[in-house]
PDB file of C-alpha atoms in Angstrom:
ATOM      1  CA  MET A1009      15.274 -11.081  17.997  1.00  0.00           C
ATOM      2  CA  ASP A1010      17.774 -10.885  15.152  1.00  0.00           C
ATOM      3  CA  PRO A1011      17.984  -7.201  14.024  1.00  0.00           C
ATOM      4  CA  SER A1012      18.497  -8.271  10.391  1.00  0.00           C
ATOM      5  CA  ILE A1013      14.985  -9.799  10.317  1.00  0.00           C
ATOM      6  CA  ILE A1014      12.097  -7.486   9.485  1.00  0.00           C
ATOM      7  CA  ASP A1015       8.471  -8.066  10.421  1.00  0.00           C
ATOM      8  CA  CYS A1016       5.796  -9.025   7.918  1.00  0.00           C
ATOM      9  CA  HIS A1017       4.267  -5.553   7.559  1.00  0.00           C
ATOM     10  CA  ASP A1018       7.623  -3.850   6.943  1.00  0.00           C
ATOM     11  CA  GLN A1019       8.390  -6.068   3.941  1.00  0.00           C
ATOM     12  CA  LEU A1020       5.476  -4.420   2.101  1.00  0.00           C
ATOM     13  CA  VAL A1021       6.969  -0.925   2.529  1.00  0.00           C
ATOM     14  CA  LEU A1022       9.120   0.050  -0.459  1.00  0.00           C
ATOM     15  CA  ARG A1023      11.789   2.677   0.103  1.00  0.00           C
ATOM     16  CA  PRO A1024      14.171   3.749  -2.651  1.00  0.00           C
ATOM     17  CA  SER A1025      17.804   3.071  -1.916  1.00  0.00           C
ATOM     18  CA  VAL A1026      20.292   5.924  -2.032  1.00  0.00           C
ATOM     19  CA  THR A1027      23.016   5.654  -4.674  1.00  0.00           C
ATOM     20  CA  ARG A1028      26.510   6.256  -3.322  1.00  0.00           C
ATOM     21  CA  VAL A1029      29.675   7.233  -5.205  1.00  0.00           C
ATOM     22  CA  ASP A1030      32.956   7.191  -3.288  1.00  0.00           C
ATOM     23  CA  GLY A1031      30.931   6.715  -0.111  1.00  0.00           C
ATOM     24  CA  ARG A1032      28.931   9.904  -0.632  1.00  0.00           C
ATOM     25  CA  PRO A1033      25.162   9.830  -1.254  1.00  0.00           C
ATOM     26  CA  ILE A1034      23.819  11.099  -4.590  1.00  0.00           C
ATOM     27  CA  LEU A1035      20.509  12.530  -3.384  1.00  0.00           C
ATOM     28  CA  THR A1036      19.483  14.338  -6.576  1.00  0.00           C
ATOM     29  CA  LYS A1037      19.189  11.123  -8.617  1.00  0.00           C
ATOM     30  CA  THR A1038      15.663  10.087  -9.641  1.00  0.00           C
ATOM     31  CA  ALA A1039      14.453   7.456  -7.169  1.00  0.00           C
ATOM     32  CA  ALA A1040      13.027   4.053  -8.060  1.00  0.00           C
ATOM     33  CA  VAL A1041      11.328   1.207  -6.204  1.00  0.00           C
ATOM     34  CA  ALA A1042      10.558  -2.349  -7.303  1.00  0.00           C
ATOM     35  CA  THR A1043       7.729  -4.735  -6.454  1.00  0.00           C
ATOM     36  CA  ALA A1044       6.355  -8.000  -7.801  1.00  0.00           C
ATOM     37  CA  GLN A1045       3.144  -8.415  -9.792  1.00  0.00           C
ATOM     38  CA  GLY A1046       0.089  -8.962  -7.611  1.00  0.00           C
ATOM     39  CA  MET A1047       1.421  -7.041  -4.601  1.00  0.00           C
ATOM     40  CA  ALA A1048      -0.213  -4.013  -2.974  1.00  0.00           C
ATOM     41  CA  PRO A1049       2.888  -2.211  -1.694  1.00  0.00           C
ATOM     42  CA  VAL A1050       3.196   0.905   0.411  1.00  0.00           C
ATOM     43  CA  ILE A1051       5.630   3.384  -1.113  1.00  0.00           C
ATOM     44  CA  GLU A1052       7.515   5.613   1.308  1.00  0.00           C
ATOM     45  CA  MET A1053       9.836   8.381   0.160  1.00  0.00           C
ATOM     46  CA  VAL A1054      11.567  11.505   1.386  1.00  0.00           C
ATOM     47  CA  LEU A1055      10.572  14.524  -0.710  1.00  0.00           C
ATOM     48  CA  ARG A1056      13.667  16.558  -1.549  1.00  0.00           C
ATOM     49  CA  ASP A1057      14.492  19.860  -3.235  1.00  0.00           C
ATOM     50  CA  GLY A1058      16.634  20.131  -6.366  1.00  0.00           C
ATOM     51  CA  GLU A1059      19.830  19.832  -4.318  1.00  0.00           C
ATOM     52  CA  GLY A1060      18.735  16.663  -2.512  1.00  0.00           C
ATOM     53  CA  ARG A1061      17.824  18.270   0.815  1.00  0.00           C
ATOM     54  CA  PRO A1062      14.691  16.968   2.611  1.00  0.00           C
ATOM     55  CA  ILE A1063      11.863  19.517   2.615  1.00  0.00           C
ATOM     56  CA  ASN A1064      10.289  20.551   5.929  1.00  0.00           C
ATOM     57  CA  PHE A1065       6.572  20.620   5.090  1.00  0.00           C
ATOM     58  CA  SER A1066       5.597  21.395   8.690  1.00  0.00           C
ATOM     59  CA  THR A1067       6.585  24.993   7.856  1.00  0.00           C
ATOM     60  CA  CYS A1068       3.751  24.922   5.270  1.00  0.00           C
ATOM     61  CA  GLY A1069       1.281  23.805   7.935  1.00  0.00           C
ATOM     62  CA  PHE A1070       1.344  20.041   7.274  1.00  0.00           C
ATOM     63  CA  ASP A1071       1.223  17.686  10.249  1.00  0.00           C
ATOM     64  CA  SER A1072       2.533  14.154  10.478  1.00  0.00           C
ATOM     65  CA  ALA A1073      -0.355  11.710  10.348  1.00  0.00           C
ATOM     66  CA  SER A1074      -0.834   8.164  11.492  1.00  0.00           C
ATOM     67  CA  SER A1075      -4.210   7.781   9.812  1.00  0.00           C
ATOM     68  CA  SER A1076      -4.919   6.769   6.223  1.00  0.00           C
ATOM     69  CA  SER A1077      -6.242  10.167   5.145  1.00  0.00           C
ATOM     70  CA  SER A1078      -4.055  13.048   4.041  1.00  0.00           C
ATOM     71  CA  ALA A1079      -6.838  15.618   3.794  1.00  0.00           C
ATOM     72  CA  SER A1080      -6.378  18.398   6.336  1.00  0.00           C
ATOM     73  CA  LEU A1081      -6.665  22.131   6.672  1.00  0.00           C
ATOM     74  CA  SER A1082      -3.110  22.387   5.370  1.00  0.00           C
ATOM     75  CA  GLY A1083      -3.623  20.465   2.111  1.00  0.00           C
ATOM     76  CA  VAL A1084      -3.342  17.075   0.436  1.00  0.00           C
ATOM     77  CA  VAL A1085      -0.588  14.657  -0.600  1.00  0.00           C
ATOM     78  CA  LYS A1086      -1.221  12.606  -3.762  1.00  0.00           C
ATOM     79  CA  LEU A1087       0.647   9.888  -5.596  1.00  0.00           C
ATOM     80  CA  ARG A1088      -0.066   9.477  -9.306  1.00  0.00           C
ATOM     81  CA  ALA A1089       1.555   6.952 -11.629  1.00  0.00           C
ATOM     82  CA  ARG A1090       1.146   5.673 -15.181  1.00  0.00           C
ATOM     83  CA  GLU A1091       2.842   3.055 -17.376  1.00  0.00           C
ATOM     84  CA  ILE A1092       5.543   4.884 -19.353  1.00  0.00           C
ATOM     85  CA  LEU A1093       5.841   2.442 -22.257  1.00  0.00           C
ATOM     86  CA  SER A1094       2.128   2.611 -23.161  1.00  0.00           C
ATOM     87  CA  ASN A1095       0.153   5.295 -24.940  1.00  0.00           C
ATOM     88  CA  PRO A1096      -0.417   7.954 -22.234  1.00  0.00           C
ATOM     89  CA  SER A1097      -4.000   8.519 -23.332  1.00  0.00           C
ATOM     90  CA  THR A1098      -4.945   4.839 -22.886  1.00  0.00           C
ATOM     91  CA  ALA A1099      -2.741   3.780 -19.948  1.00  0.00           C
ATOM     92  CA  PRO A1100      -4.736   3.807 -16.689  1.00  0.00           C
ATOM     93  CA  LEU A1101      -3.774   6.448 -14.138  1.00  0.00           C
ATOM     94  CA  ILE A1102      -3.114   5.409 -10.553  1.00  0.00           C
ATOM     95  CA  ASP A1103      -4.323   8.239  -8.321  1.00  0.00           C
ATOM     96  CA  VAL A1104      -4.161   7.675  -4.543  1.00  0.00           C
ATOM     97  CA  GLU A1105      -3.946   9.909  -1.503  1.00  0.00           C
ATOM     98  CA  GLY A1106      -0.878   9.726   0.665  1.00  0.00           C
ATOM     99  CA  ILE A1107       0.107  10.939   4.103  1.00  0.00           C
ATOM    100  CA  PHE A1108       3.062  12.634   5.718  1.00  0.00           C
ATOM    101  CA  THR A1109       4.514  10.189   8.225  1.00  0.00           C
ATOM    102  CA  ASN A1110       7.038  12.873   9.174  1.00  0.00           C
ATOM    103  CA  SER A1111       6.217  16.277   7.683  1.00  0.00           C
ATOM    104  CA  ALA A1112       9.290  17.960   9.218  1.00  0.00           C
ATOM    105  CA  SER A1113      11.547  15.546   7.289  1.00  0.00           C
ATOM    106  CA  GLY A1114       9.412  15.366   4.135  1.00  0.00           C
ATOM    107  CA  VAL A1115       8.542  11.654   4.551  1.00  0.00           C
ATOM    108  CA  VAL A1116       5.414  10.614   2.633  1.00  0.00           C
ATOM    109  CA  ARG A1117       3.675   7.268   2.253  1.00  0.00           C
ATOM    110  CA  ALA A1118       0.885   5.864   0.053  1.00  0.00           C
ATOM    111  CA  LYS A1119      -0.516   2.397  -0.631  1.00  0.00           C
ATOM    112  CA  ILE A1120      -0.673   1.280  -4.264  1.00  0.00           C
ATOM    113  CA  PRO A1121      -3.814  -0.745  -5.084  1.00  0.00           C
ATOM    114  CA  VAL A1122      -3.260  -4.350  -6.128  1.00  0.00           C
ATOM    115  CA  GLU A1123      -5.024  -3.656  -9.457  1.00  0.00           C
ATOM    116  CA  ALA A1124      -2.122  -1.372 -10.387  1.00  0.00           C
ATOM    117  CA  THR A1125       0.352  -4.247 -10.198  1.00  0.00           C
ATOM    118  CA  ASN A1126      -1.629  -6.830 -12.203  1.00  0.00           C
ATOM    119  CA  LEU A1127       0.707  -6.389 -15.182  1.00  0.00           C
ATOM    120  CA  ASN A1128       4.476  -6.109 -15.119  1.00  0.00           C
ATOM    121  CA  GLY A1129       6.012  -2.900 -16.444  1.00  0.00           C
ATOM    122  CA  ILE A1130       7.612   0.417 -15.585  1.00  0.00           C
ATOM    123  CA  LEU A1131       5.491   3.194 -14.125  1.00  0.00           C
ATOM    124  CA  GLU A1132       6.424   6.845 -13.907  1.00  0.00           C
ATOM    125  CA  GLY A1133       5.200   8.164 -10.573  1.00  0.00           C
ATOM    126  CA  ASN A1134       4.777  11.621  -9.134  1.00  0.00           C
ATOM    127  CA  TRP A1135       4.217  12.806  -5.603  1.00  0.00           C
ATOM    128  CA  GLY A1136       2.193  16.011  -5.477  1.00  0.00           C
ATOM    129  CA  VAL A1137       1.764  18.211  -2.422  1.00  0.00           C
ATOM    130  CA  PHE A1138      -1.217  20.546  -2.696  1.00  0.00           C
ATOM    131  CA  SER A1139      -2.044  23.549  -0.511  1.00  0.00           C
ATOM    132  CA  HIS A1140      -5.442  23.852   1.179  1.00  0.00           C
ATOM    133  CA  SER A1141      -6.560  25.955  -1.821  1.00  0.00           C
ATOM    134  CA  GLY A1142      -5.593  23.189  -4.271  1.00  0.00           C
ATOM    135  CA  GLU A1143      -2.385  24.804  -5.548  1.00  0.00           C
ATOM    136  CA  LEU A1144       0.463  22.378  -6.355  1.00  0.00           C
ATOM    137  CA  ILE A1145       3.349  23.435  -4.093  1.00  0.00           C
ATOM    138  CA  HIS A1146       5.712  20.496  -4.723  1.00  0.00           C
ATOM    139  CA  SER A1147       6.109  17.664  -7.223  1.00  0.00           C
ATOM    140  CA  THR A1148       8.673  14.863  -7.229  1.00  0.00           C
ATOM    141  CA  ASN A1149       8.996  12.169  -9.890  1.00  0.00           C
ATOM    142  CA  PHE A1150      10.198   8.575  -9.450  1.00  0.00           C
ATOM    143  CA  TYR A1151       9.834   5.155 -11.075  1.00  0.00           C
ATOM    144  CA  ILE A1152       8.037   1.986 -10.024  1.00  0.00           C
ATOM    145  CA  LEU A1153       9.272  -1.280 -11.519  1.00  0.00           C
ATOM    146  CA  ILE A1154       6.662  -4.056 -11.439  1.00  0.00           C
ATOM    147  CA  GLU A1155       8.601  -7.274 -11.870  1.00  0.00           C
ATOM    148  CA  ARG A1156       7.119 -10.335 -13.524  1.00  0.00           C
ATOM    149  CA  SER A1157       5.665 -12.860 -11.090  1.00  0.00           C
ATOM    150  CA  GLN A1158       3.643 -16.071 -11.239  1.00  0.00           C
ATOM    151  CA  PHE A1159       1.069 -14.559  -8.856  1.00  0.00           C
TER     152      PHE A1159
END
């Protein structure tokens, strides 16, 4: 099989690209992903510290999961997003649970519901990692561009 061809399920996984300057990655830049209207994408990102280094959440007790639930004894991963060009008090909030696909490398993943992509626009998203007691221990912001589509 041609290695440049991806399978059907992988095309629904959105991963932000890494900006490079003079061949060197700029890891501290705010990430962004793009999808078309009417899609229900899975967003996958590496959570990083302020210097762009991946965070090892296994040292906080998080395990990598292959299931769809992030609830565990160690805590919860959440993705929240809202349209940034609308009035914040009236724009609907997307609030979904995510999972660590690789907690030692800080890789998280969450599926965005199709209702969230009905209208084109720009969403400001946040990943939140909560301890088992509900304390926010990490937050990362990013953008979701929902491109106009005929579907």
